[in-house]
Coordinates of C-alpha atoms in Angstrom, one line a residue:
Chain A
M18 CA 64.6 78.2 133.7
E19 CA 67.4 76.8 135.7
E20 CA 65.4 73.3 136.4
C21 CA 65.0 72.7 132.6
P22 CA 67.1 69.8 131.6
G23 CA 68.2 71.5 128.3
D24 CA 67.4 73.5 125.5
L25 CA 63.8 72.9 124.5
Q26 CA 64.5 72.0 121.0
S27 CA 66.7 69.3 122.4
L28 CA 64.1 67.6 124.2
T29 CA 61.3 65.2 123.1
A30 CA 57.8 66.4 123.3
K31 CA 57.3 64.0 126.2
E32 CA 60.3 65.4 128.1
R33 CA 59.2 68.8 127.7
V34 CA 55.8 68.0 128.9
E35 CA 57.3 66.1 131.9
F36 CA 59.0 69.2 132.7
L37 CA 56.1 71.6 132.4
Q38 CA 54.1 69.4 134.4
Q39 CA 56.6 69.7 137.1
V40 CA 57.1 73.1 137.1
T41 CA 53.6 74.3 136.3
G42 CA 51.6 71.6 138.1
L43 CA 49.4 71.2 134.9
K44 CA 49.0 67.5 135.1
E45 CA 46.6 67.4 132.3
L46 CA 49.2 68.7 129.6
V47 CA 49.5 65.8 127.1
A48 CA 52.5 65.5 124.7
A49 CA 51.5 66.0 120.9
V50 CA 52.1 62.8 118.9
P51 CA 54.1 62.9 115.4
L52 CA 52.0 62.7 112.2
R53 CA 53.6 59.3 111.6
E54 CA 54.8 56.8 114.0
K55 CA 58.4 56.9 112.4
D56 CA 58.5 60.7 112.7
S57 CA 60.5 62.5 115.4
S58 CA 58.9 64.3 118.5
F59 CA 61.6 66.8 118.6
F60 CA 58.8 69.4 117.3
W61 CA 60.0 72.9 116.5
T62 CA 57.6 74.2 113.7
V63 CA 54.2 73.4 112.5
C64 CA 53.0 72.0 109.2
H65 CA 51.6 74.9 107.3
T66 CA 49.0 72.6 105.7
T67 CA 47.9 70.6 108.7
G68 CA 48.8 72.8 111.6
R69 CA 50.1 69.8 113.4
P70 CA 53.6 70.1 115.3
M71 CA 56.6 68.6 113.5
D72 CA 60.3 68.1 113.6
P73 CA 61.8 70.2 110.5
R74 CA 63.5 67.1 109.7
D75 CA 60.3 65.4 108.9
G76 CA 59.3 68.0 106.1
Y77 CA 60.4 70.5 103.6
I78 CA 60.7 74.3 103.5
L79 CA 58.0 75.9 101.5
D80 CA 58.6 78.8 98.9
I81 CA 57.0 81.3 101.1
P82 CA 59.5 84.4 101.5
T83 CA 60.2 85.8 104.8
S84 CA 61.0 89.4 105.3
Y85 CA 64.3 88.7 107.1
P86 CA 66.9 86.0 107.1
W87 CA 66.4 85.4 110.9
Q88 CA 62.8 84.8 110.7
D89 CA 61.7 81.2 111.1
R90 CA 61.3 79.4 107.7
I91 CA 57.8 77.9 106.7
Y92 CA 57.5 74.2 106.7
V93 CA 55.0 71.5 105.3
S94 CA 55.1 67.9 106.8
S95 CA 56.3 65.2 104.2
V96 CA 52.9 63.7 104.9
A97 CA 51.2 66.6 103.5
A98 CA 53.8 67.0 100.8
L99 CA 53.7 63.1 99.6
D100 CA 49.8 62.9 99.8
G101 CA 49.1 65.8 97.5
T102 CA 47.4 68.0 100.3
M103 CA 50.2 70.7 99.6
R104 CA 49.7 70.9 95.9
Q105 CA 45.8 71.3 96.6
Q106 CA 46.4 74.2 98.6
G107 CA 48.3 75.9 95.9
L108 CA 51.6 75.7 97.7
Q109 CA 55.3 75.0 96.5
L110 CA 58.5 74.0 97.9
D111 CA 61.5 76.0 98.1
P112 CA 63.6 75.5 95.0
L113 CA 66.4 73.8 97.0
E114 CA 63.9 71.0 98.6
R115 CA 62.4 70.1 95.2
A116 CA 65.1 67.5 94.3
R117 CA 64.9 65.9 97.6
F118 CA 61.0 65.8 97.3
K119 CA 61.2 64.2 93.9
R120 CA 63.4 61.5 95.2
A121 CA 61.0 60.8 98.1
L122 CA 58.0 60.9 95.6
E123 CA 59.7 58.3 93.5
I124 CA 60.5 55.9 96.4
Q125 CA 57.0 56.2 97.5
R126 CA 55.6 55.4 94.0
K127 CA 58.0 52.2 94.0
C128 CA 56.1 51.2 97.3
V129 CA 52.5 51.7 96.0
K130 CA 53.3 50.0 92.9
S131 CA 54.1 46.9 94.8
Chain B
M19 CA 78.2 93.5 101.9
S20 CA 75.1 93.3 104.1
T21 CA 74.2 89.8 105.1
G22 CA 70.7 91.0 106.3
F23 CA 71.5 90.0 109.6
P24 CA 71.5 92.3 112.5
S25 CA 74.9 94.2 112.8
I26 CA 76.4 93.9 116.3
A27 CA 79.7 95.8 117.4
K28 CA 82.3 93.4 118.1
N29 CA 83.2 94.4 121.8
D30 CA 83.5 91.5 123.8
F31 CA 84.2 87.7 123.9
H32 CA 80.4 86.6 124.1
T33 CA 79.5 89.0 121.3
E34 CA 82.3 87.7 118.9
R35 CA 81.2 84.1 119.6
A36 CA 77.9 84.9 118.6
N37 CA 78.8 86.8 115.5
D38 CA 81.0 83.9 114.6
L39 CA 77.7 81.4 114.6
R40 CA 75.8 84.1 112.5
S41 CA 78.4 84.4 110.1
I42 CA 78.8 80.9 109.7
A43 CA 75.0 80.6 109.2
E44 CA 74.9 83.2 106.6
I45 CA 77.8 81.4 104.9
L46 CA 76.2 77.9 105.0
I47 CA 72.7 79.3 103.5
R48 CA 74.4 81.3 100.8
H49 CA 76.3 78.1 99.7
N50 CA 72.9 76.1 99.7
I51 CA 74.7 73.9 102.6
I52 CA 71.9 74.1 105.1
R53 CA 68.5 75.3 104.4
D54 CA 67.6 76.8 107.8
G55 CA 70.2 78.7 110.0
G56 CA 67.6 78.9 112.9
P57 CA 69.3 76.5 115.3
L58 CA 72.6 78.8 114.8
L59 CA 71.0 82.0 115.1
S60 CA 69.5 80.7 118.3
A61 CA 72.6 79.6 119.6
A62 CA 74.0 82.9 118.9
T63 CA 71.5 84.6 120.9
K64 CA 72.0 82.2 123.8
C65 CA 75.7 82.9 123.8
Q66 CA 75.1 86.6 124.3
Q67 CA 73.0 86.0 127.3
V68 CA 76.0 86.1 129.8
K69 CA 75.4 84.6 133.2
D70 CA 78.9 84.8 134.2
G71 CA 81.7 86.7 132.3
A72 CA 84.2 83.8 133.0
Y73 CA 82.2 81.4 130.8
Y74 CA 80.1 81.2 127.7
E75 CA 77.4 78.7 126.7
Y76 CA 75.3 77.9 123.7
E77 CA 73.3 74.8 122.3
I78 CA 73.0 74.4 118.7
P79 CA 69.9 72.0 118.5
H80 CA 69.4 70.0 115.4
L81 CA 71.3 71.7 112.5
L82 CA 70.3 69.7 109.5
F83 CA 72.4 68.9 106.5
H84 CA 70.6 67.3 103.7
D85 CA 71.7 65.7 100.3
L86 CA 74.5 63.5 101.3
P87 CA 76.7 63.3 98.3
Q88 CA 76.6 60.1 96.0
G89 CA 80.2 59.3 97.0
V90 CA 79.5 58.9 100.7
M91 CA 76.2 56.6 100.0
H92 CA 78.2 54.7 97.5
H93 CA 80.2 53.0 99.9
A94 CA 77.5 52.6 102.4
R95 CA 76.3 49.4 103.8
P96 CA 73.7 48.1 103.4
Q97 CA 74.9 48.1 99.7
N98 CA 72.9 49.4 96.6
L99 CA 70.7 51.6 98.8
Q100 CA 67.6 53.0 97.0
A101 CA 67.6 55.5 99.6
T102 CA 65.8 58.7 100.3
D103 CA 66.7 61.8 102.3
F104 CA 69.7 61.0 104.2
C105 CA 70.3 63.7 106.6
I106 CA 72.7 64.7 109.2
D107 CA 71.4 66.1 112.4
L108 CA 74.2 67.9 114.3
K109 CA 73.6 68.8 117.9
V110 CA 76.2 70.9 120.0
D111 CA 75.9 71.6 123.7
L112 CA 78.8 73.4 125.5
C113 CA 80.0 75.5 128.3
G114 CA 83.2 77.1 127.5
V115 CA 86.0 78.9 129.6
V116 CA 86.8 82.4 128.5
L117 CA 90.7 82.1 128.5
E118 CA 93.2 85.0 128.5
G119 CA 95.8 85.1 125.5
N120 CA 97.8 82.2 125.5
A121 CA 96.6 80.1 128.4
I122 CA 97.2 76.3 128.1
E123 CA 94.0 75.2 129.8
D124 CA 91.1 73.1 129.2
P125 CA 88.9 75.3 127.2
F126 CA 85.6 73.7 128.2
T127 CA 83.6 72.6 131.3
Y128 CA 80.9 70.8 129.4
L129 CA 80.9 69.7 125.8
V130 CA 78.6 67.1 124.0
V131 CA 78.4 66.9 120.1
D132 CA 76.0 64.5 118.7
L133 CA 75.9 63.2 115.0
F134 CA 72.9 61.6 113.9
I135 CA 72.5 60.4 110.4
S136 CA 69.1 58.8 109.3
G137 CA 67.4 58.2 106.1
Q138 CA 65.0 55.7 104.4
M139 CA 65.7 52.5 102.6
L140 CA 63.4 50.8 100.1
T141 CA 63.6 47.1 100.9
E142 CA 63.2 44.2 98.3
D143 CA 59.7 44.0 99.2
C144 CA 59.1 47.6 98.5
S145 CA 58.6 48.6 102.0
L146 CA 60.4 51.6 103.6
R147 CA 62.8 51.2 106.4
T148 CA 64.5 53.7 108.3
L149 CA 68.3 53.5 108.7
K150 CA 70.0 55.3 111.4
C151 CA 73.9 55.8 112.3
A152 CA 75.1 58.1 115.2
W153 CA 78.5 59.5 116.6
H154 CA 78.8 60.9 119.9
F155 CA 81.7 63.1 121.1
D156 CA 81.9 64.4 124.7
R157 CA 84.0 65.9 127.5
N158 CA 84.2 63.6 130.7
E159 CA 82.8 65.0 133.6
E160 CA 85.4 65.1 136.2
E161 CA 84.7 65.1 140.0
E162 CA 85.9 68.5 140.5
A163 CA 83.5 70.1 137.8
E164 CA 81.0 70.8 140.6
E165 CA 83.4 73.6 141.9
K166 CA 83.1 75.3 138.6
V167 CA 80.0 77.3 137.4
N168 CA 78.4 74.8 135.0
S169 CA 74.8 75.2 134.3
K170 CA 74.4 72.2 132.1
K171 CA 72.9 69.3 133.9
R172 CA 73.0 65.7 132.7
R173 CA 69.7 64.6 131.5
K174 CA 68.0 61.3 132.9
N175 CA 67.9 59.8 129.6
D176 CA 71.6 60.1 128.8
A177 CA 73.4 56.9 127.6
P178 CA 73.4 54.4 130.3
K179 CA 76.0 55.1 133.2
K180 CA 76.1 52.4 135.5
G181 CA 79.3 53.6 137.3
R182 CA 82.6 54.4 135.6
S183 CA 84.4 51.3 133.9
P184 CA 88.0 50.9 134.4
A185 CA 88.4 51.2 130.7
V186 CA 90.0 54.6 129.4
H187 CA 88.1 57.7 129.2
P188 CA 90.0 60.3 127.3
I189 CA 88.9 63.9 128.3
Y190 CA 87.7 64.5 124.8
H191 CA 86.6 61.4 122.9
F192 CA 84.4 60.1 120.2
Q193 CA 82.2 57.0 120.7
H194 CA 80.2 55.3 118.0
G195 CA 76.8 55.7 118.9
G196 CA 74.7 58.0 121.1
Q197 CA 71.3 58.4 122.7
R198 CA 69.2 58.2 119.6
V199 CA 70.6 54.8 118.8
W200 CA 70.5 53.3 122.2
D201 CA 66.7 52.5 122.2
L202 CA 66.3 51.2 118.7
S203 CA 63.8 48.4 118.1
N204 CA 65.9 46.4 115.9
Y205 CA 69.8 46.4 115.7
G206 CA 70.1 43.8 112.9
E207 CA 73.3 42.3 113.1
Q208 CA 75.2 45.1 114.5
L209 CA 76.3 45.2 118.1
L210 CA 76.7 48.5 119.8
L211 CA 79.3 49.0 122.6
E212 CA 80.4 52.0 124.6
P213 CA 84.1 51.5 123.9
P214 CA 86.4 52.4 122.1
R215 CA 86.5 56.0 123.4
I216 CA 88.7 57.6 121.0
A217 CA 90.7 60.7 121.8
H218 CA 90.1 63.7 119.6
P219 CA 90.6 67.6 120.1
P220 CA 87.7 69.2 121.3
L221 CA 85.0 70.4 119.1
D222 CA 83.0 73.8 119.4
G223 CA 80.1 74.5 117.1
I224 CA 82.1 75.8 114.5
L225 CA 84.6 73.1 114.6
A226 CA 81.8 70.5 114.8
I227 CA 80.3 72.1 111.6
D228 CA 83.7 71.9 109.9
F229 CA 83.9 68.2 111.1
V230 CA 80.6 67.3 109.5
L231 CA 81.4 69.3 106.2
S232 CA 85.1 67.7 105.7
N233 CA 83.8 64.2 106.5
Y234 CA 80.6 64.0 104.8
L235 CA 80.2 67.0 102.4
G236 CA 83.9 67.2 101.1
D237 CA 82.9 69.3 98.0
S238 CA 81.4 71.9 99.9
W239 CA 84.1 71.9 102.5
K240 CA 86.7 72.3 99.9
K241 CA 84.7 75.1 98.3
L242 CA 84.4 77.2 101.5
R243 CA 88.1 76.6 102.3
D244 CA 89.0 77.9 98.7
Q245 CA 86.5 80.9 98.3
E246 CA 85.3 82.0 101.7
H247 CA 87.9 83.8 103.5
R248 CA 85.6 84.7 106.5
Y249 CA 84.8 80.9 106.8
D250 CA 88.6 80.0 107.2
E251 CA 89.1 83.1 109.4
I252 CA 86.5 81.8 111.9
V253 CA 87.6 78.3 111.8
K254 CA 91.3 79.1 112.3
E255 CA 90.3 81.2 115.4
A256 CA 88.2 78.4 116.7
Q257 CA 91.2 75.7 116.2
R258 CA 93.3 78.2 118.3
R259 CA 91.0 78.6 121.2
C260 CA 90.1 74.8 121.0
W261 CA 93.0 73.0 119.8
R262 CA 96.3 75.0 120.8
A263 CA 96.1 74.1 124.6
Y264 CA 95.0 70.5 123.7
A265 CA 98.1 70.1 121.1
L266 CA 100.7 71.8 123.4
T267 CA 99.7 69.7 126.5
S268 CA 99.6 66.5 124.4
A269 CA 103.3 67.2 123.3
S270 CA 104.4 68.5 126.8
L271 CA 106.0 65.2 127.7
W272 CA 108.4 65.2 125.0
Q273 CA 109.2 68.8 124.9
N274 CA 110.4 69.2 128.6
Q275 CA 107.9 71.8 128.9
A276 CA 105.4 71.5 132.0
C277 CA 101.9 72.5 131.5
D278 CA 100.5 73.5 134.8
G279 CA 97.1 74.1 133.5
W280 CA 96.4 70.8 132.2
Q281 CA 98.1 67.2 132.3
A282 CA 98.7 65.0 129.4
D283 CA 97.4 61.9 130.8
A284 CA 93.9 63.6 130.9
I285 CA 94.2 63.7 127.2
W286 CA 95.7 60.4 126.6
P287 CA 95.1 58.1 129.5
Q288 CA 97.1 55.4 127.6
L289 CA 100.2 57.1 128.4
A290 CA 102.4 54.9 130.1
A291 CA 102.5 54.9 134.0
S292 CA 106.1 55.6 134.1
F293 CA 105.4 59.1 132.8
Y294 CA 103.7 59.9 136.0
P295 CA 105.5 57.9 138.8
S296 CA 103.7 59.6 141.7
K297 CA 100.3 58.9 140.4
S298 CA 98.8 55.2 140.7
S299 CA 97.4 53.8 137.6
S300 CA 93.8 54.3 137.9
H301 CA 92.3 54.7 134.5

């Protein structure tokens, strides 16, 4: 749409909702909130475990193959990965994400120990 | 070799630019430099949605580069970071001009590149603190920009623009900072100012990616340059499109060569006023 202030992925959830309210008149639309206060609201995927919207930056790619390279990758949020929910559902991270997740897990353990 | 991406015949400028983006996505994924090529593929699709054949547009929203090398983090401040998951988020938004052959003209009517680096640091009291760093690159909007077809609109939440200061504004420039660090709750001991605006040749999506790789992921960058002929071809063509006119215009004052399409003082506003005696010094 010409009136859109930019590519949707470049807008925060609040900015997208403001635009949608403006063009549709649907004042009851409400912006979703991130899973954690510190997470981004540049939502562009959903957490496969919780179904909540998330910024890919705040999660990991799952080891769920897609049929074609141009299909969207499937993500899990950092919250669901770190709190064990992902593992309880029998899900695994993409091999390239595992080292990054392991570092995050080690840091989290240091925080919990204190 | 099949890339698995849709095969599209190279038959026009827009398709070629889109194919470049798709090729870069495939190369970066194959070398494990990025995990998700979606932002590049969506930019390629947009590039092919031609509204006006004289221009091309695309936006790369949030291309993520994870795993900054130890060498980069080793020299970071704060020191001795027990850090996790530092990631570069690259955003490019542009409207370019489809120039003919060897035209020496400004290749863009709109260009914004944002580099946002963030990650988490473990503090001494074992809490997690988010650290952020940002660089902003853009093209100054000129008063006459409205005459040109330009579908990009400045968003209301852009960095504060309270009237143009008399400080220099090279037409293409880097600044430390950017929108995502203008609204932090805590700046520590750091002061963020708009200047300096450091002149730099324009960066399209391809060159912005090359900039990130060359500055932050040197090993991967070297590997691509040594092993990926297609990567080198794409970057070389992007440099020709984006940098040739900039370089020739910059040098024009010392080469007794007039460049009618572009003036050197737009690129380097610090040029001595006596180079342009007919103009008042208004920068």
